[in-house]
PDB file of C-alpha atoms and ligand atoms in Angstrom:
ATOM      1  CA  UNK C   1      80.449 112.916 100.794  1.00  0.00           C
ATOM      2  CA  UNK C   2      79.979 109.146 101.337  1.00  0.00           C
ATOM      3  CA  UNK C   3      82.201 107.090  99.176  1.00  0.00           C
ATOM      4  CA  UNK C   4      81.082 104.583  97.165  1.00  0.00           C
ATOM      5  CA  UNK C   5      81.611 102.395  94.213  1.00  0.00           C
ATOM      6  CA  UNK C   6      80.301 104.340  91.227  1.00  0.00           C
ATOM      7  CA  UNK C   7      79.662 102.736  87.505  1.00  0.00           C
ATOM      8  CA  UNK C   8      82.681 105.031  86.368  1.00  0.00           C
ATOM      9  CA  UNK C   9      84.945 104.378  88.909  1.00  0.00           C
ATOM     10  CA  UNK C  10      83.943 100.470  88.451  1.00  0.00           C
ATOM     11  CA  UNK C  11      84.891 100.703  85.007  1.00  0.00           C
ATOM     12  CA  UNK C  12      88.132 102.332  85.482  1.00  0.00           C
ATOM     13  CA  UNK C  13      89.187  99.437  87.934  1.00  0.00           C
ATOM     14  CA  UNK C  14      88.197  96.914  85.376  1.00  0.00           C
ATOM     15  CA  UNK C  15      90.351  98.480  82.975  1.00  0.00           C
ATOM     16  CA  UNK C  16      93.427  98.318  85.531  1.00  0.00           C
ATOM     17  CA  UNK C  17      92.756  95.048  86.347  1.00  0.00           C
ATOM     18  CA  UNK C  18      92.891  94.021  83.007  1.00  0.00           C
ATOM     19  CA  UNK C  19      96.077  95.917  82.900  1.00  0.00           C
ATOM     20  CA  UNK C  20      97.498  94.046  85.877  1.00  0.00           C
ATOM     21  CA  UNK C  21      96.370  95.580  88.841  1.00  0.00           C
ATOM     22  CA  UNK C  22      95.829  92.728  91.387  1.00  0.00           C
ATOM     23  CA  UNK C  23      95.180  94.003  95.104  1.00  0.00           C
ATOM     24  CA  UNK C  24      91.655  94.141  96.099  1.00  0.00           C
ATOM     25  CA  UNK C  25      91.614  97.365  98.233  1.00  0.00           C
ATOM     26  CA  UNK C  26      93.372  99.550  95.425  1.00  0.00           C
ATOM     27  CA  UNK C  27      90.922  98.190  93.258  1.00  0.00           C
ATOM     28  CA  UNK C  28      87.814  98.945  95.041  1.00  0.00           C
ATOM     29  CA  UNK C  29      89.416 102.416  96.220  1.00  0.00           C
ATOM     30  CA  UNK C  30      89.681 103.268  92.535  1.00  0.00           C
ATOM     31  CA  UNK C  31      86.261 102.285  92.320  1.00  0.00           C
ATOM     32  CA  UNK C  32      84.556 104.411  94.661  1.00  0.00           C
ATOM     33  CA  UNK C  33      87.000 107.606  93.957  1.00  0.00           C
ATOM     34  CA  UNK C  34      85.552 110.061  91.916  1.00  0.00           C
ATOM     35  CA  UNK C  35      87.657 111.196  89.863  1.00  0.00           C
ATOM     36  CA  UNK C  36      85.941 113.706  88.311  1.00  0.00           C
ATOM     37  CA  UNK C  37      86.301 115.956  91.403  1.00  0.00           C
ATOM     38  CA  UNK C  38      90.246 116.515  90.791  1.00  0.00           C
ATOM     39  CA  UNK C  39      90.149 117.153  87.005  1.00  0.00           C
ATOM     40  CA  UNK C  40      89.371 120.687  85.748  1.00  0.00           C
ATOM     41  CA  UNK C  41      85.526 121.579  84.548  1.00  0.00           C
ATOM     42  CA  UNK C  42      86.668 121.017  81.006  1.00  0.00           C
ATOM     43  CA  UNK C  43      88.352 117.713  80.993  1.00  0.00           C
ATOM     44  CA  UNK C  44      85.795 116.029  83.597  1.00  0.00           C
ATOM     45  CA  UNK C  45      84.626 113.835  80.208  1.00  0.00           C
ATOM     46  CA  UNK C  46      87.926 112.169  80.112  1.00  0.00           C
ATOM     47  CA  UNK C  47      87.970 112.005  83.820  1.00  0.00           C
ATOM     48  CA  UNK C  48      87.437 107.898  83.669  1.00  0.00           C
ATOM     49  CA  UNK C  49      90.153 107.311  81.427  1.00  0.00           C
ATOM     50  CA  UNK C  50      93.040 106.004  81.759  1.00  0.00           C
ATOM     51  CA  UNK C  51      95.763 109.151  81.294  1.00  0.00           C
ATOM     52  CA  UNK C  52      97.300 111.706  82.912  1.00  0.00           C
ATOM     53  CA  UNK C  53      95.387 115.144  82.818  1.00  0.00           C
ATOM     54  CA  UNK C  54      96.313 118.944  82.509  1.00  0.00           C
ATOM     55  CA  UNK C  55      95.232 120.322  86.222  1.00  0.00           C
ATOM     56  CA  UNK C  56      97.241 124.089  85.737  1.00  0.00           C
ATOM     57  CA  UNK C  57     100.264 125.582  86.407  1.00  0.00           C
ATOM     58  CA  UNK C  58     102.055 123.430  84.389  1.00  0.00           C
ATOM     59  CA  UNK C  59     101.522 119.952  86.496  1.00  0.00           C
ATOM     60  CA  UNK C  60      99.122 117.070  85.882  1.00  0.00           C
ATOM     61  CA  UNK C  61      96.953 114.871  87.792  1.00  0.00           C
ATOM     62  CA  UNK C  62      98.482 111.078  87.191  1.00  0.00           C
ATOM     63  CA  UNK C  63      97.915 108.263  84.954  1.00  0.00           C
ATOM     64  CA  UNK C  64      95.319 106.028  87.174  1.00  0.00           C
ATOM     65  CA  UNK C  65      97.138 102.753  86.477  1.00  0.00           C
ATOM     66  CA  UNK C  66     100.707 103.930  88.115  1.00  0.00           C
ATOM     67  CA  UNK C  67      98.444 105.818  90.595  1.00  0.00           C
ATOM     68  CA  UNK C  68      97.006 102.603  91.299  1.00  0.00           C
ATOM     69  CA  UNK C  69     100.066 100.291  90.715  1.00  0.00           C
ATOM     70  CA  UNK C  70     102.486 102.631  93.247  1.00  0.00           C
ATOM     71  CA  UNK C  71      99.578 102.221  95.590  1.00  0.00           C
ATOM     72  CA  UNK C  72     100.293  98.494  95.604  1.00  0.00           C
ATOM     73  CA  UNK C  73     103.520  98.823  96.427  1.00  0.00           C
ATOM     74  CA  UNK C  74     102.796 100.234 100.209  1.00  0.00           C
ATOM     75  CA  UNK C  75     100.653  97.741 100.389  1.00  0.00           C
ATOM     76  CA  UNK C  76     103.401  94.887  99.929  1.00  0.00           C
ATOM     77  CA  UNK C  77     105.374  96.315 103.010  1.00  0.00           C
ATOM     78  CA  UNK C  78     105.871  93.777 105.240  1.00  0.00           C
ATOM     79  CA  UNK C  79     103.736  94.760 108.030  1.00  0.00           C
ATOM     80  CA  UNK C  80     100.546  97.171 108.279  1.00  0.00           C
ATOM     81  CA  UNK C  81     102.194 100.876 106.802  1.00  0.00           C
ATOM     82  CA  UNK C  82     100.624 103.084 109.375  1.00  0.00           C
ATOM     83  CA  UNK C  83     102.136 106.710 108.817  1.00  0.00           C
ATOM     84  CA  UNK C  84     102.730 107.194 104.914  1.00  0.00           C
ATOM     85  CA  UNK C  85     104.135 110.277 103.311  1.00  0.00           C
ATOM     86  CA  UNK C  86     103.942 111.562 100.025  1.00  0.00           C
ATOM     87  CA  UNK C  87     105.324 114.200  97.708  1.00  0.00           C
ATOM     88  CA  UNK C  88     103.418 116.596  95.363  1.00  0.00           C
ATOM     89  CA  UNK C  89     100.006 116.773  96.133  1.00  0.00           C
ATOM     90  CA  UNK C  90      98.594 118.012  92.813  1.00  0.00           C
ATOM     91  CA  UNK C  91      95.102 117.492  92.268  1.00  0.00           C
ATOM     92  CA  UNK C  92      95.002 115.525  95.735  1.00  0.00           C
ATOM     93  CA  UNK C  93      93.569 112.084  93.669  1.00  0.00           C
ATOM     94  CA  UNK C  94      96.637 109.637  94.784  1.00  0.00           C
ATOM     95  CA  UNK C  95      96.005 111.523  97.872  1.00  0.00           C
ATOM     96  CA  UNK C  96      92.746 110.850  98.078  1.00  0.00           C
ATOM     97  CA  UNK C  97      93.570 106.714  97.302  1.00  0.00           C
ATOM     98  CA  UNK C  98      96.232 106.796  99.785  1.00  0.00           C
ATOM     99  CA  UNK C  99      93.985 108.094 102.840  1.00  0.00           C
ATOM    100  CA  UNK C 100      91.447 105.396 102.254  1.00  0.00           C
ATOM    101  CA  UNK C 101      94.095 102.869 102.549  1.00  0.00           C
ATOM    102  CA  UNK C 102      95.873 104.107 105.357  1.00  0.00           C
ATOM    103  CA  UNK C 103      95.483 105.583 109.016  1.00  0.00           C
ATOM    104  CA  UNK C 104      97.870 108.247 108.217  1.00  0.00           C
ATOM    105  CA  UNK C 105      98.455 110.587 105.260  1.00  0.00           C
ATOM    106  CA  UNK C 106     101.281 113.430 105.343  1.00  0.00           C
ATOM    107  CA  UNK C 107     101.388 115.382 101.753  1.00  0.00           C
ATOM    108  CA  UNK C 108     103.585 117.844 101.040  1.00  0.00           C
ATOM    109  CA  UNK C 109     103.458 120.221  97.499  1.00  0.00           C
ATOM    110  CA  UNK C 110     105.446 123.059  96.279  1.00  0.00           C
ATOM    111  CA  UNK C 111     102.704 125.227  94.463  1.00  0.00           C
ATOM    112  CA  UNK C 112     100.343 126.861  96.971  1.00  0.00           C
ATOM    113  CA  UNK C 113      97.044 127.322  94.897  1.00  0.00           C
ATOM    114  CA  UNK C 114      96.944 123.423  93.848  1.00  0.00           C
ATOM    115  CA  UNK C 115      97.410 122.620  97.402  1.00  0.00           C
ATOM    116  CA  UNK C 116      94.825 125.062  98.700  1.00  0.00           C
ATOM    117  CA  UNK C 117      92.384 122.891  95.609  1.00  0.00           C
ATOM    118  CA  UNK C 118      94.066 119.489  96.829  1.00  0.00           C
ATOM    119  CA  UNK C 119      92.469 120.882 100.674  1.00  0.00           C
ATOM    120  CA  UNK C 120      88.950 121.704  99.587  1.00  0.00           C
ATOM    121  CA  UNK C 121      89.159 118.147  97.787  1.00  0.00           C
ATOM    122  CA  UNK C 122      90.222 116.120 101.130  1.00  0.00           C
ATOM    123  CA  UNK C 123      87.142 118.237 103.570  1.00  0.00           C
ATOM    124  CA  UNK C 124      84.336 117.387 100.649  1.00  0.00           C
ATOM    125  CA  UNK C 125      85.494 114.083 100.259  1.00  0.00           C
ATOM    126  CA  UNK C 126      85.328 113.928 104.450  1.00  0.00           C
ATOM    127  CA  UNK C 127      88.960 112.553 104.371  1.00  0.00           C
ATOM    128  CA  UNK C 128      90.016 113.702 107.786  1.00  0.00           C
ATOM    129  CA  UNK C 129      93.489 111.533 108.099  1.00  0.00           C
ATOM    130  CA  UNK C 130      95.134 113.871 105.972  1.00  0.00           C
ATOM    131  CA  UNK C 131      98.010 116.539 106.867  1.00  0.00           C
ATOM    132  CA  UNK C 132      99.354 118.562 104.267  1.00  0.00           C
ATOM    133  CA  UNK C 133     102.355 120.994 104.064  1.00  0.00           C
ATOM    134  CA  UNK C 134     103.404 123.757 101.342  1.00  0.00           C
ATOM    135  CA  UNK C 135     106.953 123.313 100.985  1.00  0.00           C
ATOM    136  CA  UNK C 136     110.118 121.788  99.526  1.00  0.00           C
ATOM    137  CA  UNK C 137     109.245 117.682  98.769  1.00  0.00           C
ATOM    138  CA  UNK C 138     113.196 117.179  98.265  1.00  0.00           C
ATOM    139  CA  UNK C 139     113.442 117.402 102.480  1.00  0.00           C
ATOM    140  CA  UNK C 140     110.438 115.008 102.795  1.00  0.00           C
ATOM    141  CA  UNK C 141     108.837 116.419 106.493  1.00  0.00           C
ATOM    142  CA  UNK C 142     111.223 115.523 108.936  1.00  0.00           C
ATOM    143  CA  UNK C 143     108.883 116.665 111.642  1.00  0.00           C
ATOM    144  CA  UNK C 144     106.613 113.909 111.511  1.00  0.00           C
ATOM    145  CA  UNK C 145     108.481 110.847 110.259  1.00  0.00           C
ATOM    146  CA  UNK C 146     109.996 108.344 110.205  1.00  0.00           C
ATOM    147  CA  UNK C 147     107.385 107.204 107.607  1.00  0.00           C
ATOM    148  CA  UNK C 148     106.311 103.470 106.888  1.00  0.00           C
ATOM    149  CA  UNK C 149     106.196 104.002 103.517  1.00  0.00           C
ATOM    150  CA  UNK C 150     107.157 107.481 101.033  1.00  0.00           C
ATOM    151  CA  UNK C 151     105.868 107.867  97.829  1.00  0.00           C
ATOM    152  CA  UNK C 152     107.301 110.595  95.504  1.00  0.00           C
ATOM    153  CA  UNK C 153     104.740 111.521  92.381  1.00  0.00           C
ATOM    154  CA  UNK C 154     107.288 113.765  90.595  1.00  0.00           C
ATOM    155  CA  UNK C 155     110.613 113.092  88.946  1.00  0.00           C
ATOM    156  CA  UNK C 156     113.401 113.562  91.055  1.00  0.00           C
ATOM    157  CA  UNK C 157     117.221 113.442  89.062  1.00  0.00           C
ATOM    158  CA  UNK C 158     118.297 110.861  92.151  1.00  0.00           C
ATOM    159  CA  UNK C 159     116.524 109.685  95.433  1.00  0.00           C
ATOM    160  CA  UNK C 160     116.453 112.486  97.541  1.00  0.00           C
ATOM    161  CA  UNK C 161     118.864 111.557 100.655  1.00  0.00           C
ATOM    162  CA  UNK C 162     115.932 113.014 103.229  1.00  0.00           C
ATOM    163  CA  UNK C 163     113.844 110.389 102.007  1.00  0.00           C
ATOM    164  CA  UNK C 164     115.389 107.399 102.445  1.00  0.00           C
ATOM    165  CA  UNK C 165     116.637 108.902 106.053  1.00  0.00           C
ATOM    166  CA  UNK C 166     112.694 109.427 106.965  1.00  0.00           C
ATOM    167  CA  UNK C 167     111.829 105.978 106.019  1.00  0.00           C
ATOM    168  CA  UNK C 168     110.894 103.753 108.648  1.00  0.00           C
ATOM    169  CA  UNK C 169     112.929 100.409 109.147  1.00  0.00           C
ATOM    170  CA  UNK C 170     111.710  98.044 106.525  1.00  0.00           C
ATOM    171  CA  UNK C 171     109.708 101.086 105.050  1.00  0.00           C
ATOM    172  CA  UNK C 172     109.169 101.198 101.544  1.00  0.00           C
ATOM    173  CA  UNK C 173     109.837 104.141  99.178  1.00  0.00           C
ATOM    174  CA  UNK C 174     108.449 104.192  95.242  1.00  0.00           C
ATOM    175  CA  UNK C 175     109.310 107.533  93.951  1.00  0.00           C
ATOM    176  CA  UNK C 176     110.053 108.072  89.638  1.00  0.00           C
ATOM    177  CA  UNK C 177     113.801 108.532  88.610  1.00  0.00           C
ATOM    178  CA  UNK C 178     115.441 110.610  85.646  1.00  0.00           C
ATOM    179  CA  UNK C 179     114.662 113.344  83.337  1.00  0.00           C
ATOM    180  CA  UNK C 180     112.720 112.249  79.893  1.00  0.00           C
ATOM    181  CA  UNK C 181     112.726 108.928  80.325  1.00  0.00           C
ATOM    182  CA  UNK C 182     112.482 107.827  84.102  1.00  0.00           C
ATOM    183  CA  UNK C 183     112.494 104.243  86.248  1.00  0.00           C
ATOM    184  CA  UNK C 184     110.379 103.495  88.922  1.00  0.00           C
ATOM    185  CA  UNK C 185     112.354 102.835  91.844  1.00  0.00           C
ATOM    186  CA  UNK C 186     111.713 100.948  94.605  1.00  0.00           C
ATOM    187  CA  UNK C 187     113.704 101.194  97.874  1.00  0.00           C
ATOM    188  CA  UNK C 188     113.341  98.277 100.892  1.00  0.00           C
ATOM    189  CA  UNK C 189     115.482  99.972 103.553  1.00  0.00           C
ATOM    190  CA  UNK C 190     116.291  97.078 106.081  1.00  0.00           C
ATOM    191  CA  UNK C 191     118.571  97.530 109.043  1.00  0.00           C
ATOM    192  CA  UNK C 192     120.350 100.359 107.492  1.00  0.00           C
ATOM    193  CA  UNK C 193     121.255  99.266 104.099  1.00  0.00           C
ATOM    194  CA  UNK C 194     119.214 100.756 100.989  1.00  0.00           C
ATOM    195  CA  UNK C 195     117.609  97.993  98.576  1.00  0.00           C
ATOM    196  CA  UNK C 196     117.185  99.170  95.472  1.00  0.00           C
ATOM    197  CA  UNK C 197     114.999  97.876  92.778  1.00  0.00           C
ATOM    198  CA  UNK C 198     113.873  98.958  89.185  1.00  0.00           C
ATOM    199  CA  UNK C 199     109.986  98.390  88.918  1.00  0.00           C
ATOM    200  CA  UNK C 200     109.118  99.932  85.431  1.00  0.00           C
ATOM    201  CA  UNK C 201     108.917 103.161  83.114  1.00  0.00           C
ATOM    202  CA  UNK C 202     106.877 106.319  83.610  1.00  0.00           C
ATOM    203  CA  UNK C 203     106.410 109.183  83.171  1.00  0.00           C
ATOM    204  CA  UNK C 204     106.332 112.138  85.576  1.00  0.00           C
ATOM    205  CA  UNK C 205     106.581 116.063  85.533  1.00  0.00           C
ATOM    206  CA  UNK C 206     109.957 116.846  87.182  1.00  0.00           C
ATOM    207  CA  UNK C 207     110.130 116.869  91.293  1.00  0.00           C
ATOM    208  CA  UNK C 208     111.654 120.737  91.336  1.00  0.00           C
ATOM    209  CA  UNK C 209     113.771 121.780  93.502  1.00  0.00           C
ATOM    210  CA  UNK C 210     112.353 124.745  96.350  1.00  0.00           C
ATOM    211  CA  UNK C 211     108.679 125.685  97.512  1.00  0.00           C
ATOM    212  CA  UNK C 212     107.031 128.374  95.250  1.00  0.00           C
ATOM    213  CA  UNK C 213     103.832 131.057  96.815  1.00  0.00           C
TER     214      UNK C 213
HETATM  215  N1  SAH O 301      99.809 112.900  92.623  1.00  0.00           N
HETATM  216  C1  SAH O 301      99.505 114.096  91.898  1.00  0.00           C
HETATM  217  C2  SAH O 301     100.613 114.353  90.888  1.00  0.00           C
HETATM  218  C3  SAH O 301     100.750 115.781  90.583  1.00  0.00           C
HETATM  219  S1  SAH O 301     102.052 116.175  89.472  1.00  0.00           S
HETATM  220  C4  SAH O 301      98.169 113.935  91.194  1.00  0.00           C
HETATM  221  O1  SAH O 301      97.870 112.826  90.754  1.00  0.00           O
HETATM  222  O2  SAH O 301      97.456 114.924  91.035  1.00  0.00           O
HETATM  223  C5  SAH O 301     103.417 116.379  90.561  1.00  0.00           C
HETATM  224  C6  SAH O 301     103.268 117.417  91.634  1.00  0.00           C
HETATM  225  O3  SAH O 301     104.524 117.503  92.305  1.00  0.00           O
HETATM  226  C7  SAH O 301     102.940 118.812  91.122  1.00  0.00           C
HETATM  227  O4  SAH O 301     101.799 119.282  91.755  1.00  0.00           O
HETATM  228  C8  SAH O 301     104.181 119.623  91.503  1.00  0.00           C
HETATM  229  O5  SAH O 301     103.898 120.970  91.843  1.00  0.00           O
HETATM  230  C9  SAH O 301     104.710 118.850  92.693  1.00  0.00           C
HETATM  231  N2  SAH O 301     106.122 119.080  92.983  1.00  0.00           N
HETATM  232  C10 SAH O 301     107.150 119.210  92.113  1.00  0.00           C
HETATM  233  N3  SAH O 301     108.296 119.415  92.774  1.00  0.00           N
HETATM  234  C11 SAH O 301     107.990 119.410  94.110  1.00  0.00           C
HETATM  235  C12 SAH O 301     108.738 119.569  95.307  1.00  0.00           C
HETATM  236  N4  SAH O 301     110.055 119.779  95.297  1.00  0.00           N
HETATM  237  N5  SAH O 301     108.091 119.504  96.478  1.00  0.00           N
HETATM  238  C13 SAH O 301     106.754 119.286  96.532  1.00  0.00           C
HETATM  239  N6  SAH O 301     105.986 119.138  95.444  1.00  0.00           N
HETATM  240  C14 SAH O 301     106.589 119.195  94.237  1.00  0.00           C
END
């Protein structure tokens, strides 16, 4: 499927812009996205708005304006992010965002069948720069790192240690901390000391802990 900008998806991005989103590439990837494709067949009316979704099994597809406004923090890393990694997959949309934006996608998810869904989604989208694993998020995919930047898109209780240690040098990690009410945290990691920074409140399902079948 060719991507392009779409009167729904152009409407979406005017919304986050009004709501703060500044950088011109998240803007016109949100524009050309279609998010319609990752929602199920009776929620695809509220597919354009601005909220979270129900996508099964218990997990949701995110709220586009943190989709869009984690985005922009790999894109403030200070040099071009090449290899970026992120945790639970779920309907594959910040997925989707991320592989448009970068040479190199690694996504790892816990719940098979969404990730099997989050597959399908990449191949008809003909998003090729995409790698995905089923397994544990909390070890982040040592294999292939380090990673230029990690984003997590579940709630973790503290920043899982494998993460920060599969960050690149001056890498940046956003990932959601704490239970009901959680920070966005943003880590710099520069010559071996952590940077930590609160960047606002959301609101995540929880990053569990183990892969399920
Ligand atoms: N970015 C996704 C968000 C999905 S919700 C989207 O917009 O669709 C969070 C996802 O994290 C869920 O799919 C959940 O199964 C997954 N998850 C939770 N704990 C995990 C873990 N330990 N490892 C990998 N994925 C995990």
């Amino acid at each position: 499927m060719n991507l392009h900008a779409t009167r729904k998806g152009t409407q979406l991005a005017s919304l986050l812009i009004s709501e703060g989103i500044k950088h011109t590439e998240v803007i016109k990837v949100i524009s050309q996205t279609p998010r319609d494709l990752f929602v199920p067949e009776g929620l695809k009316h509220k597919a354009y708005e601005n909220n979270a979704l129900p996508i099964g099994q218990g997990q949701t597809i995110s709220q586009p304006f943190t989709v869009a406004h984690m985005t922009e923090q790999l894109l403030n890393t200070p040099f071009p992010v090449k290899k970026v990694l992120e945790i639970g997959t779920g309907s594959g949309y910040q997925t989707a965002i991320l592989a448009q934006l970068f040479p190199e996608v690694y996504s790892v998810e816990r719940i098979k069948s969404l990730q099997f869904h989050a597959k399908r989604r990449m191949n008809k989208l003909d998003l090729h720069n995409v790698k995905m694993k089923h397994g544990d998020g909390w070890l982040g995919w040592p294999s292939k790192g380090p990673f230029d930047a990690i984003i997590v898109t579940a709630a973790a209780e503290s920043v899982p240690d494998a993460l920060i240690e599969q960050l690149s040098e001056k890498g940046r990690l956003v990932v959601p901390v704490g239970k009901n009410q959680q920070k966005l945290i943003l880590i710099n990691k520069e010559r071996q000391a952590v940077k930590r920074d609160e960047i606002g409140d959301v609101r995540f399902v929880p990053l569990v802990a183990g892969a399920l079948a």
